[in-house]
Tab-separated table of C-alpha atoms in Angstrom:
chain	number	residue	atom	x	y	z
Z	1	MET	CA	3.838	32.152	9.748
Z	2	ALA	CA	6.044	32.655	7.144
Z	3	THR	CA	5.652	35.624	4.499
Z	4	ASN	CA	5.168	34.036	1.515
Z	5	ARG	CA	2.448	31.499	2.859
Z	6	THR	CA	-0.613	32.562	1.164
Z	7	LYS	CA	-4.362	31.610	3.325
Z	8	VAL	CA	-6.212	29.428	3.160
Z	9	PRO	CA	-8.982	30.069	0.585
Z	10	ARG	CA	-12.381	30.359	2.961
Z	11	PRO	CA	-13.794	27.603	0.437
Z	12	LEU	CA	-11.064	25.351	1.365
Z	13	ALA	CA	-11.277	26.488	4.780
Z	14	ARG	CA	-14.824	25.428	5.403
Z	15	GLN	CA	-14.414	21.973	3.203
Z	16	LEU	CA	-11.800	21.235	5.590
Z	17	LEU	CA	-14.446	22.052	8.702
Z	18	VAL	CA	-17.255	19.717	7.313
Z	19	GLU	CA	-15.585	17.161	6.779
Z	20	ALA	CA	-14.995	17.222	10.406
Z	21	GLY	CA	-17.419	17.923	11.463
Z	22	HIS	CA	-16.187	21.429	13.043
Z	23	ARG	CA	-14.285	19.449	15.793
Z	24	CYS	CA	-10.973	18.237	15.985
Z	25	ALA	CA	-10.626	14.693	12.991
Z	26	ILE	CA	-8.964	12.893	15.728
Z	27	PRO	CA	-11.829	10.829	17.222
Z	28	THR	CA	-10.751	10.135	20.408
Z	29	CYS	CA	-10.038	14.381	20.800
Z	30	ARG	CA	-13.225	15.798	19.337
Z	31	ALA	CA	-12.286	19.097	20.807
Z	32	THR	CA	-12.385	22.775	19.823
Z	33	PRO	CA	-11.208	25.350	18.964
Z	34	LEU	CA	-9.774	24.495	15.714
Z	35	GLU	CA	-6.747	25.491	13.662
Z	36	ILE	CA	-6.152	23.697	9.982
Z	37	ALA	CA	-2.444	22.042	9.680
Z	38	HIS	CA	-0.774	20.964	6.598
Z	39	ILE	CA	-0.132	17.510	7.309
Z	40	VAL	CA	3.390	17.934	4.999
Z	41	PRO	CA	4.161	20.805	6.327
Z	42	TRP	CA	4.110	24.020	3.854
Z	43	HIS	CA	7.482	24.801	3.788
Z	44	ARG	CA	7.402	21.382	1.513
Z	45	VAL	CA	4.772	21.915	-0.773
Z	46	GLN	CA	3.788	25.463	-1.122
Z	47	ARG	CA	0.044	24.852	-2.025
Z	48	HIS	CA	-2.917	24.183	0.165
Z	49	ASP	CA	-4.421	20.928	-1.241
Z	50	PHE	CA	-7.255	19.355	0.549
Z	51	HIS	CA	-6.046	16.221	0.974
Z	52	ASN	CA	-2.983	17.134	2.220
Z	53	MET	CA	-4.812	19.290	5.028
Z	54	ILE	CA	-7.192	18.839	8.092
Z	55	VAL	CA	-8.820	20.267	11.015
Z	56	LEU	CA	-7.227	20.521	14.412
Z	57	CYS	CA	-7.637	21.701	18.026
Z	58	PRO	CA	-4.202	23.688	19.233
Z	59	ASN	CA	-3.118	20.974	21.746
Z	60	CYS	CA	-3.790	18.501	19.294
Z	61	HIS	CA	-1.757	20.490	16.566
Z	62	THR	CA	0.816	21.214	18.970
Z	63	ARG	CA	1.696	17.554	19.690
Z	64	PHE	CA	1.476	17.121	16.205
Z	65	ASP	CA	4.182	19.289	15.028
Z	66	ARG	CA	6.422	18.206	18.144
Z	67	GLY	CA	5.823	14.650	16.482
Z	68	ASP	CA	4.109	12.951	19.298
Z	69	ILE	CA	1.699	12.144	15.947
Z	70	ASP	CA	2.926	11.182	13.421
Z	71	ARG	CA	2.240	12.079	9.422
Z	72	GLN	CA	1.733	8.592	8.526
Z	73	ALA	CA	-0.916	8.869	11.790
Z	74	MET	CA	-2.574	11.705	10.288
Z	75	PHE	CA	-2.626	10.384	7.110
Z	76	ARG	CA	-4.709	7.436	9.182
Z	77	TYR	CA	-7.183	10.507	10.092
Z	78	LYS	CA	-7.514	11.654	7.328
Z	79	GLU	CA	-8.779	8.779	5.590
Z	80	LEU	CA	-11.299	7.989	8.467
Z	81	LEU	CA	-12.657	11.584	7.891
Z	82	ARG	CA	-12.689	10.600	4.710
Z	83	LEU	CA	-14.456	6.933	4.909
Z	84	SER	CA	-17.199	7.929	7.792
Z	85	ASP	CA	-18.604	11.071	5.763
Z	86	PRO	CA	-22.616	9.819	4.438
Z	87	ASN	CA	-22.312	12.289	1.557
Z	88	ARG	CA	-19.101	11.840	0.087
Z	89	VAL	CA	-19.258	12.636	-3.510
Z	90	ALA	CA	-16.956	9.695	-4.661
Z	91	PRO	CA	-16.614	7.132	-1.986
Z	92	GLU	CA	-14.583	4.851	-4.583
Z	93	ASP	CA	-12.166	7.260	-4.614
Z	94	PRO	CA	-10.200	7.655	-1.907
Z	95	SER	CA	-7.639	10.540	-1.361
Z	96	PRO	CA	-4.447	10.177	-4.296
Z	97	ARG	CA	-1.864	10.075	-1.036
Z	98	ALA	CA	-4.326	7.724	0.942
Z	99	GLY	CA	-4.480	5.223	-2.336
Z	100	LEU	CA	-0.884	4.990	-2.870
Z	101	ILE	CA	0.109	4.238	0.393
Z	102	ARG	CA	-3.024	1.973	0.335
Z	103	ALA	CA	-1.557	0.519	-2.781
Z	104	TYR	CA	2.116	0.610	-1.563
Z	105	ARG	CA	1.307	-2.002	1.418
Z	106	LEU	CA	-0.820	-3.835	-1.438
Z	107	PHE	CA	2.374	-4.606	-3.026
Z	108	GLN	CA	4.455	-5.296	-0.378
Z	109	ASN	CA	2.290	-7.747	1.343
Z	110	GLU	CA	1.500	-9.353	-1.920
Z	111	MET	CA	5.749	-9.752	-2.730
Z	112	THR	CA	6.060	-11.351	0.667
Z	113	ARG	CA	3.344	-13.643	0.136
Z	114	TRP	CA	4.880	-14.822	-3.203
Z	115	HIS	CA	8.076	-14.964	-1.842
Z	116	LYS	CA	6.858	-17.819	0.720
Z	117	SER	CA	5.978	-19.419	-1.802
Z	118	ILE	CA	9.294	-19.615	-3.981
Z	119	SER	CA	10.780	-20.826	-0.722
Z	120	ASP	CA	8.134	-23.016	-0.437
Z	121	LEU	CA	8.819	-24.422	-3.939
Z	122	VAL	CA	12.548	-24.695	-3.112
Z	123	ALA	CA	12.386	-27.049	-0.112
Z	124	ALA	CA	9.252	-28.851	-1.891
Z	125	VAL	CA	11.791	-30.420	-4.848
Z	126	VAL	CA	14.592	-30.348	-2.555
Z	127	LEU	CA	12.637	-32.994	-0.866
Z	128	SER	CA	10.328	-34.653	-3.773
Z	129	SER	CA	11.903	-37.507	-5.646
Z	130	THR	CA	8.860	-37.044	-8.583
Z	131	GLY	CA	10.032	-33.297	-9.942
Z	132	PHE	CA	8.159	-30.481	-8.888
Z	133	PRO	CA	4.938	-30.833	-6.297
Z	134	ILE	CA	1.868	-29.681	-8.431
Z	135	GLU	CA	0.049	-28.015	-4.741
Z	136	ASN	CA	3.250	-25.556	-4.793
Z	137	LEU	CA	3.818	-25.593	-8.388
Z	138	ARG	CA	-0.312	-23.719	-7.990
Z	139	ARG	CA	0.298	-21.952	-5.197
Z	140	CYS	CA	3.285	-20.038	-6.739
Z	141	ARG	CA	1.790	-19.655	-10.321
Z	142	SER	CA	-1.246	-17.660	-7.761
Z	143	ALA	CA	1.083	-15.637	-5.583
Z	144	ALA	CA	3.106	-14.340	-9.091
Z	145	SER	CA	-0.459	-13.540	-10.915
Z	146	VAL	CA	-1.276	-11.425	-7.249
Z	147	ALA	CA	1.495	-9.551	-7.125
Z	148	ARG	CA	1.685	-9.035	-10.680
Z	149	ALA	CA	-1.507	-7.193	-10.109
Z	150	ALA	CA	-0.575	-5.041	-7.135
Z	151	THR	CA	3.044	-4.115	-8.930
Z	152	ASP	CA	0.916	-2.583	-11.796
Z	153	LYS	CA	-1.384	-1.651	-9.446
Z	154	LEU	CA	0.904	0.448	-7.181
Z	155	GLY	CA	2.649	1.595	-10.851
Z	156	GLU	CA	-1.050	3.844	-11.473
Z	157	LEU	CA	-0.985	5.427	-8.516
Z	158	GLY	CA	2.679	6.602	-7.973
Z	159	ASP	CA	4.299	8.450	-10.127
Z	160	GLU	CA	7.110	7.089	-12.860
Z	161	GLY	CA	9.673	6.476	-10.466
Z	162	VAL	CA	7.536	4.496	-8.509
Z	163	ALA	CA	6.681	2.462	-11.118
Z	164	GLU	CA	9.908	1.692	-12.085
Z	165	ALA	CA	11.324	0.736	-9.087
Z	166	ALA	CA	8.367	-1.308	-8.328
Z	167	ASN	CA	9.422	-3.392	-11.502
Z	168	HIS	CA	12.107	-4.227	-10.777
Z	169	VAL	CA	11.375	-5.430	-7.122
Z	170	PHE	CA	8.799	-8.260	-9.221
Z	171	ASP	CA	11.135	-8.153	-11.745
Z	172	TRP	CA	13.991	-9.340	-8.901
Z	173	PHE	CA	11.488	-12.159	-7.858
Z	174	ARG	CA	10.762	-13.122	-10.838
Z	175	HIS	CA	14.057	-14.090	-11.836
Z	176	TRP	CA	14.360	-16.365	-9.595
Z	177	ALA	CA	10.733	-18.138	-9.551
Z	178	ASP	CA	12.098	-18.261	-13.215
Z	179	ASP	CA	15.580	-20.278	-12.003
Z	180	VAL	CA	13.371	-22.391	-9.655
Z	181	PHE	CA	11.205	-23.434	-12.661
Z	182	ASP	CA	14.240	-23.763	-14.759
Z	183	LEU	CA	15.828	-26.213	-11.700
Z	184	LYS	CA	18.952	-24.198	-12.025
Z	185	PRO	CA	21.845	-25.564	-10.021
Z	186	SER	CA	22.671	-22.372	-7.897
Z	187	VAL	CA	19.287	-21.459	-6.672
Z	188	PHE	CA	19.548	-25.212	-4.435
Z	189	SER	CA	23.492	-24.646	-3.246
Z	190	ARG	CA	24.087	-20.808	-2.651
Z	191	SER	CA	27.107	-20.306	-0.176
Z	192	GLY	CA	26.533	-18.381	2.836
Z	193	ASP	CA	28.418	-15.399	1.077
Z	194	ASP	CA	26.091	-15.379	-1.990
Z	195	TYR	CA	23.099	-15.826	0.349
Z	196	GLU	CA	24.025	-13.188	2.542
Z	197	GLU	CA	24.536	-10.730	-0.964
Z	198	TRP	CA	21.474	-12.162	-2.796
Z	199	LYS	CA	19.899	-11.196	0.467
Z	200	GLN	CA	20.727	-7.760	0.607
Z	201	GLU	CA	20.658	-6.960	-3.386
Z	202	ARG	CA	15.996	-7.962	-2.731
Z	203	PHE	CA	16.669	-5.441	0.504
Z	204	MET	CA	17.799	-2.939	-1.907
Z	205	ALA	CA	15.766	-3.191	-4.369
Z	206	PHE	CA	12.673	-2.552	-1.543
Z	207	VAL	CA	14.544	0.402	-0.276
Z	208	VAL	CA	14.386	1.973	-3.151
Z	209	LEU	CA	10.973	1.640	-3.912
Z	210	HIS	CA	10.988	2.895	-0.577
Z	211	GLU	CA	12.536	6.139	-1.399
Z	212	GLU	CA	10.561	6.390	-4.693
Z	213	VAL	CA	7.057	6.352	-2.621
Z	214	CYS	CA	8.178	8.432	0.124
Z	215	ALA	CA	9.279	11.293	-2.702
Z	216	ALA	CA	5.957	10.655	-3.833
Z	217	LEU	CA	4.388	11.431	-1.299
Z	218	ASP	CA	6.810	14.473	-0.245
Z	219	LEU	CA	7.205	12.580	2.610
Z	220	ASP	CA	10.546	11.753	4.628
Z	221	PRO	CA	11.524	8.187	4.065
Z	222	THR	CA	11.664	7.847	7.821
Z	223	GLU	CA	8.101	9.061	8.011
Z	224	LEU	CA	6.009	6.030	6.487
Z	225	ASP	CA	6.648	3.172	8.004
Z	226	PHE	CA	9.048	0.507	5.966
Z	227	PHE	CA	6.986	-2.448	5.801
Z	228	GLU	CA	3.121	-2.735	6.581
Z	229	ALA	CA	1.209	-5.834	4.862
Z	230	GLU	CA	-2.192	-5.186	3.627
Z	231	ARG	CA	-4.108	-7.049	1.119
Z	232	ASP	CA	-7.972	-6.804	-0.420
Z	233	GLY	CA	-9.075	-8.131	-3.745
Z	234	GLN	CA	-8.116	-7.737	-7.410
Z	235	GLU	CA	-8.221	-9.279	-11.213
Z	236	LEU	CA	-4.862	-11.021	-11.754
Z	237	PRO	CA	-3.383	-11.059	-14.238
Z	238	GLN	CA	-1.633	-14.832	-15.256
Z	239	VAL	CA	2.387	-14.390	-14.994
Z	240	SER	CA	4.489	-17.296	-16.871
Z	241	LEU	CA	7.621	-18.392	-15.104
Z	242	GLY	CA	10.247	-20.506	-16.513
Z	243	THR	CA	11.055	-22.128	-19.471
Z	244	ARG	CA	10.293	-25.951	-19.311
Z	245	GLY	CA	6.691	-25.985	-20.213
Z	246	LEU	CA	5.266	-25.987	-16.418
Z	247	TRP	CA	3.489	-23.259	-16.439
Z	248	GLU	CA	0.798	-25.142	-18.278
Z	249	THR	CA	0.727	-28.001	-15.669
Z	250	ASP	CA	-2.646	-28.132	-13.997
Z	251	GLU	CA	-2.753	-31.520	-12.888
């Protein structure tokens, strides 16, 4: 133990042990005796935080320290403990880290759906001889609304860097959708080189966001999967797209 590392306060240790039922927190283990582990290591956080600590048996603790069990999995085991506790005070209030990870996955999933809806709209416009296909317009509008809500949620749960990076990703997709709705020729006739540059720009926006999310979680970017989709329902804001008035088209 490092000389500057403080002892885990007894009330906090008791809280962690009770949370795990005085057993190893990994459901397939549940062994004893027990040790208290920091999910993000002490030398990086320099504090004892309930949401970053978990009870493990010595064997699982060793496996975690040597990387056989990664941090993302350990955060999930921590979240499972919260969800399985019938006496928790605020079941709707997950740990800050778990909430941020969930919002990040939701954001990624909804941006993927929006991407598909825009791509489908491009293809439909190219194949159509009568203008914008209404169903594709509706799907794109709906996907934009969901993406806006997911962006707002991620910014709410993250820090300023996360919010800025998430809005940058959203704006990238927004500009693409606006160009499609405005029928800009460049959207429908990219050269191979332009398309590769366009894809790289989008990819780097997601990379920056991933780095910001990991920084907010006190994780190295390699310790959190770059992409993993999740979805849940939200109240959706409207997002107007383009400048041609097509946003208002319902029929």
